Amino acid sequence: MTGQLGDAWRHCIGAGRFELALRRDYQDSLALLQREIGFRHIRQHGLFSAGAGVHRPYEYGGERRVLHSFTYVDQVVDMYLELGIRPFVELGFMPPGLASGDQTVFWWRGNVTPPSDRAEWAALVRGTVAHLVDRYGLDEVRGWPIEVWNEPDLKDFWQHADQDAYHDLYEVTAHAVKDVDAGLQVGGPALSPGADDGWLPRFAEFVAARGVPIDFVSRHAYTSGPAQHVPFGVHQTLAPAATLLEQFAAPGRQLAGTALEGLPVHITEFNSSYRPDNPVHDTAFHAAYLAPVVAAAGDLVDSFSYWTFCDVFEEAGVPAALFHGGFGLLTHRQIRKPTFHLYAFLARMGGEVLARADDHLVTRDGTGRVTVLAWAAGQGSDGHRVRLSVPVGSPAVTAYVARSSVSEEAGNAWAAWREMGSPRSPGARQLDALREASEPARRHWSAPVVDGRAELDLSLAVHEVTLVEVTAVRDETPPWWDDTRLLGGPA
Amino acid sequence: MTGQLGDAWRHCIGAGRFELALRRDYQDSLALLQREIGFRHIRQHGLFSAGAGVHRPYEYGGERRVLHSFTYVDQVVDMYLELGIRPFVELGFMPPGLASGDQTVFWWRGNVTPPSDRAEWAALVRGTVAHLVDRYGLDEVRGWPIEVWNEPDLKDFWQHADQDAYHDLYEVTAHAVKDVDAGLQVGGPALSPGADDGWLPRFAEFVAARGVPIDFVSRHAYTSGPAQHVPFGVHQTLAPAATLLEQFAAPGRQLAGTALEGLPVHITEFNSSYRPDNPVHDTAFHAAYLAPVVAAAGDLVDSFSYWTFCDVFEEAGVPAALFHGGFGLLTHRQIRKPTFHLYAFLARMGGEVLARADDHLVTRDGTGRVTVLAWAAGQGSDGHRVRLSVPVGSPAVTAYVARSSVSEEAGNAWAAWREMGSPRSPGARQLDALREASEPARRHWSAPVVDGRAELDLSLAVHEVTLVEVTAVRDETPPWWDDTRLLGGPA
Amino acid sequence: MTGQLGDAWRHCIGAGRFELALRRDYQDSLALLQREIGFRHIRQHGLFSAGAGVHRPYEYGGERRVLHSFTYVDQVVDMYLELGIRPFVELGFMPPGLASGDQTVFWWRGNVTPPSDRAEWAALVRGTVAHLVDRYGLDEVRGWPIEVWNEPDLKDFWQHADQDAYHDLYEVTAHAVKDVDAGLQVGGPALSPGADDGWLPRFAEFVAARGVPIDFVSRHAYTSGPAQHVPFGVHQTLAPAATLLEQFAAPGRQLAGTALEGLPVHITEFNSSYRPDNPVHDTAFHAAYLAPVVAAAGDLVDSFSYWTFCDVFEEAGVPAALFHGGFGLLTHRQIRKPTFHLYAFLARMGGEVLARADDHLVTRDGTGRVTVLAWAAGQGSDGHRVRLSVPVGSPAVTAYVARSSVSEEAGNAWAAWREMGSPRSPGARQLDALREASEPARRHWSAPVVDGRAELDLSLAVHEVTLVEVTAVRDETPPWWDDTRLLGGPA
Amino acid sequence: MTGQLGDAWRHCIGAGRFELALRRDYQDSLALLQREIGFRHIRQHGLFSAGAGVHRPYEYGGERRVLHSFTYVDQVVDMYLELGIRPFVELGFMPPGLASGDQTVFWWRGNVTPPSDRAEWAALVRGTVAHLVDRYGLDEVRGWPIEVWNEPDLKDFWQHADQDAYHDLYEVTAHAVKDVDAGLQVGGPALSPGADDGWLPRFAEFVAARGVPIDFVSRHAYTSGPAQHVPFGVHQTLAPAATLLEQFAAPGRQLAGTALEGLPVHITEFNSSYRPDNPVHDTAFHAAYLAPVVAAAGDLVDSFSYWTFCDVFEEAGVPAALFHGGFGLLTHRQIRKPTFHLYAFLARMGGEVLARADDHLVTRDGTGRVTVLAWAAGQGSDGHRVRLSVPVGSPAVTAYVARSSVSEEAGNAWAAWREMGSPRSPGARQLDALREASEPARRHWSAPVVDGRAELDLSLAVHEVTLVEVTAVRDETPPWWDDTRLLGGPA
């Protein structure tokens, strides 16, 4: 029930395809994210796709050669490090000049076929990793997990979802990474939630049998049902949020007894819906739905990476409206969604867990400040009440209590946008209004401290997620201060 | 009842002594002020005092000479123009090297005696004004009112409060200004609220009799009673806010029938208390107290200049706590006080007045957006209700309504600071919490539009000042949108 | 010989395809460009191509519909206006969902076939222009030239280079623009330098015969011969720079006597080479080559738009090295090329032309400051000398002269990059060194003024372009100043 | 001759009185300083003077009390830490409310008399240090040297220059500091260069005899002769720069054999002239004069603190012109003087000393980059030549050499300002020109590497200080590159 909160929740966050990181909106959003939350790694598709321009075959002296070009890669990674975040490298998809077929995924056409030339692929991996080591230093790059491909168990992401072909890709890739330095971390197989239970054990058996290097295991987790399409969007049913925790726990269960038992497990993507055009992502419901997951999942895995940090994302084409159901914690132009605030609240919590429950989490930081994260998750609920006594832990007579909330009413720019008539491309004044509407509601009060404790009685509105910060007061009010004399009068 | 709101309210704002404008806190505060409100002119004491370093006598070739030095003046005025604000020049106090006595005012010792040498004073004025014209251009400087001295009717500000001596000073100064260019605007006499009713007529008679140039008349207005001292502060009774309006109207009344009738009237300072250490300035009460004044005074005068925009101000010494009763709309480090928000609310209103009442003002801007400013001014009141019907003026079916409020509870950093134990010098985390507490409470909703009008029923808490913005909705919600399908389900 | 310099040179500048404007590097470069030079309009391809996401067909209620989406368009144009630049709108290429064929141009695959549905195209044009008017105001958008397509005389840019098909496109498009507002400016045909001499008269005849609206005429100008390919680049011969002036003059000559005689002429693209991978663009030679063109062309046309302002440009794929022969005045990451400085020098010149010659231009601004732009254009030249007498025009005894130069040695980051070993992706320290190397060499001196004139004797190095600024000195040196006493000694 | 360069040179820098740190110009200058050079500590007078507002006596309950107020102290120190610099705390001067006399120093009137109440002074010291520890943490504050008073051997700085009185002040102060925490560092006596040789031994004897805590010893160093006054300035002869090194070495010599032998020695102020109005500070001569000192002094002392980093400084009154002979490395408005560049050059050097000579210093950093600092120090010299062979240390065939210089001609804004007519308060365009003139001249070339070494043959102009950076080239030039084909032609 108690212990350390850990920071698996902030270990990684997802992002749109590689070259989208060159956009200003993406970078402004990432800067805001790092300032108000602070993630450690960032993961995205497309490092080897056409848009990043890495794999560059050419003719010279009458023969085919390949240049590895890092013009954009370096611009992006330089920027990441400036913003205090590091790559969680995903090796994929297949460069057009190295592809064995022409199957693509997404509007932006990532090629998902195996390499036409195993050696050229290995050279690409080695060349890329060696370049990163050369530019950023070995100590730095050893801290970046390197993951092989994405969801090879799905036909959309790996031609025929051919597990043997993936094993082969994994093997050549893992060796190529370790050729650069044995201390680099390589892993996979980045399974989709739909992978059958045997996939991972078969993978374990393969790498064990062949002595292939592996430093971590990865998979994804989503809870949505099939897409019900409307123009420019979908609706989907969602399984209970707790099924996310089950999915997080699955690799550990599946690998028990295999050679990979005990390896770090990274959930390299998770969300409710796996669609970038499901409006549920924009709602207060969503923050409340995920609150118990992010509050609890650190006990199960080494990381769980929200997919994605912002709506600069084009897998289903260019978004046709400001709010369009994108994955982002932030819309285009940095409007913060309720789920952004869920993470921002977590970022203000302490490391020591004082209490956990179905509807709240209590922590304390090194200064004695106590924080409570509470949520009213049930859809359609008409509110919720949480009563707590928290230690203030000092000779304080009062505590300063500050509460921030998002709900259907508060900190909910999507609701404001709906009231504005769903303007697809809001003007400057509307954007200002949306920014105001995206601010959590803030309250503060003075709470008496009795026997070193303060009492909290919190009413939560529908889909509210609230953060309460309790700080012992050191009273500097001078002895002559008298509220009743504000407008004059005798002492 | 209706008409134009005008912008007398934003024509000018007061500030601490001249060289304080070199401080970063002052400049950061001014930048924030201009971004969120936007004043046209800024007025402050001390242009000729020691700290600004303008009047610089020296010996050369065996004789006394005077250099006019503008090192700091130019730094300050350059910065003002960059921030989109212009000087309202106050000529004073007396440079130490030109003073006829050693009486000073304030902790920073502004000399308040007449010049020892009338010609050297005239040269100082001419040299300064000519320098400004040379650096900034005649067109620009013609727009800057130039005021002669400050509150010469008070012994603290002008030795013996000698009216004849002031007349003499005014005469030599006004001519010196006009020597540079006849189109420059000069005025005075910057009377205190305590000036007797005959002061201004006598001044009018003097300038008329002597043909002295005058382009505007100025005076000040405050409502506080005598200071009841406590360490590092005072308490004072306040007269009703309406007495400010009476003071604003006084010059017009007093000058009726004189040669100065009809001249522009500038209230170059106003506030409740004239003390920079009265905590009333920091309160929500203060915003509600002044709301009816700022909403109405534009009909009476050409400007009324709030004294002052920020707490970077040292007339009573270095402030000994973050909240110390300073005049500022902003504290040190840019915490916005409730009265800041009163001005920020005004800055969002339209130019066309639709309605005025004791407790509210309704305007419309060129885009059709309607704004309501309402207030619950009475001290000790237990809230207040304002019901209105406002024109939305379009084929809209709904309106987007956004409401921002400050009150005892909301947008009131001073209240939060009290709850924190009145920390004299808050730490980084406390400053963040105060910034959050200083944000107005924001709400938004969709209001039905019937017969082109929307109904507002506003409950105001104690000392609340609220801004309501009503915008016609152009509905872009697509026909397929169905709220009930958010979590899936049939169309 | 004398007259006004005009600002045709800064009327417009070219840029990479539309959605590249979302990139931070592009925006940082544009901000730098506007700060140091300041252009009025910006023109780019791809407004209607897939990446901008404007034309969005969908199915609803069993039928095909089209949404016009401006998510990215608004982000880009909002940013342009913030940076003080405005669109020179190019209508093209064909949206995939409206194309009649699948021919594309460039690595990024702009579709160059006629619309499959004339009415749907007209609706797209009308919808787009009406949206811009709605968002930015009619007064604003009336100032934006709107050009129909790009280089329809080339098979690569317009299927079959079919002139009749272009006439048809122009007609429907021009009417669609004017449907929104008759005061909007529409024009074409944006001919390539290779268009035969009859193209423009035939176009004139067509629009005259059919009464099609036209407000301006446009064409392009380049001087390079055929591409000689090497990997990731080309080499080309260049015709003399004066042929650019001939090309600029051509439309006026060709339209003489037609109905379009006297219309404004815009050169909507010009450069030496038309290839984005020709290293000549990066050189000091290039600045000297173009100097006489930009100094003289304002007399011939209403604008001539350098193609392009920065290397964020992908027509030939992702650049594989920092210096890669891109069109840009700026490389990725804002290294200024010599030709950037040519424009920055022009931006510091005055409006009044005092003298013109083959190797220099002399102007004066409203403050009396005289500027000389001089150049040593010949390739292989071993320097050049320019002697001038310029009016200082005041009682000054001396003038302050400041000289800035770029040449093979100075202000030439490309030369430094070559010396560094042509690092494809320079590290942070190398980028700093390149920034330093990109600074023009600066010198300054005091020149005596005799009879109101100062003499200049300028030696120019190979391929040097130099700006000399001459300002009359108002001497404030005090009478007691004595250089010889710097280290003490008698007066 | 070789060894480590160390960083005594960057350990500390001086600054104007405490509350000047609140100015924007000061803060902008400090930010620039830290960005381009990077000092560790900053030292200034006036912490306890009136302007900082720390010592605040008041009456309450019928008796005198004292409040310690840190409103400004916290603003300043917070800012320092944000900019990556830390206080070198100087305890002084005497608060007006605690002074035993009214003798003051400087235009800003720092009181230099002993405390009227020893216990109240001790409480002030304890309260201030304890506050800093409370706000910034003990680990942090233990790293801040705390120095007792300033130049007590001079009558201007300490009433009667009474050594016994200083000993008493030191004793009470050192104990008060250690009362807060024994790990804090306290020291003195901050002697002037004029202190007689017995001062320090007497001080040593006193602290040893009384067991007074002491962690470091401090004194000052200047080389100027008596002031020869002109209006708003002085001229002074200067002793050879080497006398600075003698002064630095003096404390070590004087303390040999005393109880304080071996304590760290901090030169807490040094410069040529001790006057803030001597134009020598603004010159290129000055950089060349000090170059051998800053290159060598790290072997003699633990720090030597240039007095001061910027011209925001008012000991002799408000500066009457932009260049006025101030101590600053930077003028008002951040024009960099030649001596700024001397420090900026040092900041780019490596830690390993390869060679030292009278006219140069050669270092190497961890990446193998070699840097040469060379100078032509003699006044009136007509230039100087330095020939060197430096190791490039890699298989490189060429090295990239970049050279930056300041001299009478280059990087010398003062010279430009003189040519402009010494404008006391330059306008915007003049400030831009001065900024350009303040840039060092930059050159770069490719040097052949033979036997792992490159040859440098450096001609130095009068008073030139030059930095040469030599970097091994890793050549990425592609095999197909051919300079002769730039304008086309056969391979």
Coordinates of C-alpha atoms in Angstrom, one line a residue, chain B residues 20-254:
Chain B
L20 CA 13.5 52.8 -10.3
A21 CA 12.5 52.4 -13.9
L22 CA 16.0 50.9 -14.5
R23 CA 15.1 47.9 -12.4
R24 CA 14.2 44.6 -14.0
D25 CA 11.3 44.0 -11.7
Y26 CA 9.8 47.4 -12.7
Q27 CA 10.4 46.6 -16.4
D28 CA 9.0 43.1 -16.2
S29 CA 6.0 44.5 -14.4
L30 CA 5.5 47.2 -17.0
A31 CA 5.8 44.7 -19.9
L32 CA 3.1 42.5 -18.2
L33 CA 1.0 45.6 -17.7
Q34 CA 1.2 46.7 -21.3
R35 CA 0.6 43.2 -22.6
E36 CA -2.5 42.6 -20.5
I37 CA -3.9 46.1 -20.2
G38 CA -2.1 48.7 -22.2
F39 CA -1.7 52.3 -20.9
R40 CA -0.7 55.3 -23.0
H41 CA 1.4 57.4 -20.6
I42 CA 3.4 56.9 -17.4
R43 CA 4.1 59.5 -14.8
Q44 CA 6.6 59.5 -11.9
H45 CA 8.6 61.8 -9.6
G46 CA 12.3 62.4 -9.6
L47 CA 13.3 63.2 -13.1
F48 CA 15.5 66.0 -11.8
S49 CA 16.5 64.4 -8.5
A50 CA 20.0 63.1 -7.7
G51 CA 19.3 59.5 -8.7
A52 CA 18.6 60.3 -12.4
G53 CA 21.8 62.3 -12.6
V54 CA 20.6 65.0 -15.1
H55 CA 21.9 68.2 -13.6
R56 CA 25.7 68.0 -13.2
P57 CA 27.6 71.1 -12.3
Y58 CA 31.3 71.0 -12.7
E59 CA 34.3 73.3 -12.7
Y60 CA 36.3 74.0 -15.9
G61 CA 38.5 76.8 -16.9
G62 CA 38.1 78.2 -13.4
E63 CA 34.3 78.6 -13.6
R64 CA 31.2 76.7 -12.7
R65 CA 29.4 75.0 -15.6
V66 CA 26.5 72.6 -15.8
L67 CA 26.3 69.5 -17.9
H68 CA 22.9 68.0 -18.7
S69 CA 23.4 64.3 -18.7
F70 CA 20.8 61.9 -20.1
T71 CA 22.5 58.5 -19.6
Y72 CA 19.6 57.2 -17.5
V73 CA 16.8 59.3 -18.9
D74 CA 17.5 57.8 -22.4
Q75 CA 17.7 54.3 -21.0
V76 CA 14.3 54.7 -19.4
V77 CA 12.5 56.5 -22.2
D78 CA 13.9 54.1 -24.8
M79 CA 12.5 51.3 -22.8
Y80 CA 9.1 53.0 -22.4
L81 CA 8.7 53.4 -26.1
E82 CA 9.8 49.8 -26.7
L83 CA 7.0 48.8 -24.4
G84 CA 4.5 51.0 -26.1
I85 CA 4.1 53.6 -23.3
R86 CA 5.1 57.2 -23.3
P87 CA 6.2 59.7 -20.6
F88 CA 3.7 62.0 -18.8
V89 CA 6.6 64.2 -17.9
E90 CA 6.7 65.6 -14.4
L91 CA 9.3 68.3 -14.0
G92 CA 10.8 67.9 -10.5
F93 CA 12.1 67.7 -7.9
M94 CA 15.0 70.1 -7.4
P95 CA 18.5 68.9 -8.3
P96 CA 20.8 69.1 -5.2
G97 CA 23.1 71.3 -7.1
L98 CA 20.4 73.8 -7.9
A99 CA 18.4 73.7 -4.7
S100 CA 18.0 76.8 -2.5
G101 CA 17.5 74.8 0.7
D102 CA 17.9 71.3 2.0
Q103 CA 14.3 70.2 2.7
T104 CA 13.6 66.8 1.3
V105 CA 10.7 64.5 0.9
F106 CA 10.6 60.7 1.1
W107 CA 13.1 58.1 2.1
W108 CA 14.9 58.8 -1.1
R109 CA 15.2 62.5 -0.2
G110 CA 13.7 64.4 -3.1
N111 CA 14.6 68.1 -2.6
V112 CA 11.5 70.3 -2.6
T113 CA 12.9 73.8 -2.5
P114 CA 12.8 76.4 -5.2
P115 CA 15.8 76.8 -7.5
S116 CA 18.7 78.8 -6.3
D117 CA 19.1 80.2 -9.8
R118 CA 16.0 80.8 -12.0
A119 CA 18.1 80.9 -15.2
E120 CA 19.9 77.7 -14.5
W121 CA 16.5 76.0 -13.8
A122 CA 15.1 77.4 -17.1
A123 CA 18.2 76.1 -18.9
L124 CA 17.7 72.7 -17.3
V125 CA 14.1 72.5 -18.4
R126 CA 14.9 73.7 -21.9
G127 CA 17.9 71.4 -22.2
T128 CA 16.0 68.4 -21.1
V129 CA 13.0 69.0 -23.3
A130 CA 15.2 69.9 -26.3
H131 CA 17.1 66.7 -25.8
L132 CA 13.9 64.7 -25.8
V133 CA 12.8 66.4 -29.0
D134 CA 16.2 65.7 -30.6
R135 CA 16.2 62.1 -29.6
Y136 CA 12.6 61.1 -30.1
G137 CA 11.3 63.7 -32.6
L138 CA 9.0 66.6 -32.3
D139 CA 5.9 64.8 -33.4
E140 CA 6.4 62.3 -30.7
V141 CA 7.2 64.7 -27.8
R142 CA 4.3 67.0 -28.7
G143 CA 2.1 64.1 -27.5
W144 CA 3.7 64.0 -24.0
P145 CA 2.1 66.2 -21.4
I146 CA 4.6 68.1 -19.3
E147 CA 3.6 68.9 -15.8
V148 CA 5.3 71.4 -13.5
W149 CA 6.1 70.0 -10.1
N150 CA 4.0 67.9 -7.8
E151 CA 1.5 69.0 -5.1
P152 CA 2.9 72.5 -4.5
D153 CA 0.0 73.1 -2.1
L154 CA 1.6 70.7 0.5
K155 CA 4.5 71.8 2.7
D156 CA 6.0 68.3 2.3
F157 CA 6.3 68.7 -1.5
W158 CA 7.0 72.4 -1.9
Q159 CA 8.8 74.5 0.7
H160 CA 6.3 76.4 2.8
A161 CA 3.6 75.4 0.2
D162 CA 4.3 78.9 -1.1
Q163 CA 1.8 79.5 -3.9
D164 CA 3.5 82.6 -5.2
A165 CA 6.8 80.7 -5.4
Y166 CA 5.0 78.0 -7.4
H167 CA 3.5 80.6 -9.7
D168 CA 7.0 81.9 -10.4
L169 CA 8.3 78.3 -10.9
Y170 CA 5.4 77.6 -13.2
E171 CA 5.9 80.7 -15.3
V172 CA 9.6 80.2 -15.9
T173 CA 9.1 76.5 -16.6
A174 CA 6.2 76.9 -19.0
H175 CA 8.1 79.5 -21.0
A176 CA 11.2 77.3 -21.0
V177 CA 9.1 74.4 -22.4
K178 CA 7.5 76.6 -25.1
D179 CA 10.9 78.0 -26.0
V180 CA 11.7 74.6 -27.4
D181 CA 8.5 74.4 -29.4
A182 CA 5.2 76.1 -29.1
G183 CA 3.3 72.9 -29.8
L184 CA 4.5 71.1 -26.7
Q185 CA 1.9 70.7 -24.0
V186 CA 2.6 72.2 -20.6
G187 CA 0.4 72.2 -17.5
G188 CA -0.1 72.1 -13.7
P189 CA -0.4 72.6 -10.9
A190 CA -0.7 68.9 -9.8
L191 CA -2.7 69.9 -6.7
S192 CA -3.1 67.5 -3.8
P193 CA -6.7 66.5 -2.8
G194 CA -6.3 68.8 0.2
A195 CA -5.8 72.0 -1.8
D196 CA -8.3 74.6 -0.8
D197 CA -11.0 75.6 -3.3
G198 CA -9.3 78.9 -4.0
W199 CA -6.0 77.5 -5.1
L200 CA -6.9 76.7 -8.7
P201 CA -8.8 79.9 -9.4
R202 CA -5.8 81.9 -8.0
F203 CA -3.5 79.9 -10.3
A204 CA -5.9 80.6 -13.2
E205 CA -5.9 84.2 -12.5
F206 CA -2.1 84.3 -12.4
V207 CA -1.5 82.6 -15.7
A208 CA -4.2 84.6 -17.4
A209 CA -2.9 87.9 -16.0
R210 CA 0.7 87.1 -17.0
G211 CA -0.1 85.4 -20.3
V212 CA 1.7 82.2 -19.2
P213 CA 1.2 79.3 -21.5
I214 CA -1.0 76.4 -20.2
D215 CA -2.4 73.4 -22.1
F216 CA -3.9 71.4 -19.3
V217 CA -4.8 71.5 -15.6
S218 CA -4.0 68.7 -13.2
R219 CA -4.8 67.6 -9.7
H220 CA -4.8 64.5 -7.5
A221 CA -7.5 62.5 -5.7
Y222 CA -7.4 60.2 -2.6
T223 CA -10.0 59.1 -0.1
S224 CA -8.2 58.0 3.0
G225 CA -8.2 59.5 6.5
P226 CA -5.2 60.1 8.7
A227 CA -2.6 57.3 9.0
Q228 CA -2.9 55.0 12.1
H229 CA 0.6 53.7 12.3
V230 CA 1.7 50.1 13.0
P231 CA 5.3 49.0 12.3
F232 CA 5.9 49.0 8.6
G233 CA 2.4 50.0 7.8
V234 CA -0.7 52.1 8.4
H235 CA -4.4 51.7 8.6
Q236 CA -6.8 54.4 7.5
T237 CA -10.5 55.0 7.1
L238 CA -11.7 55.5 3.6
A239 CA -14.4 57.9 2.4
P240 CA -16.9 56.5 0.0
A241 CA -15.5 55.8 -3.5
A242 CA -17.9 58.3 -5.0
T243 CA -15.9 61.1 -3.3
L244 CA -13.2 60.3 -5.9
L245 CA -15.6 61.2 -8.6
E246 CA -16.3 64.5 -6.8
Q247 CA -12.6 65.2 -6.6
F248 CA -12.2 64.4 -10.3
A249 CA -15.0 66.9 -11.1
A250 CA -13.6 69.7 -8.8
P251 CA -11.2 71.3 -11.3
G252 CA -13.9 71.7 -13.8
R253 CA -16.2 73.3 -11.3
Q254 CA -13.5 75.5 -9.8

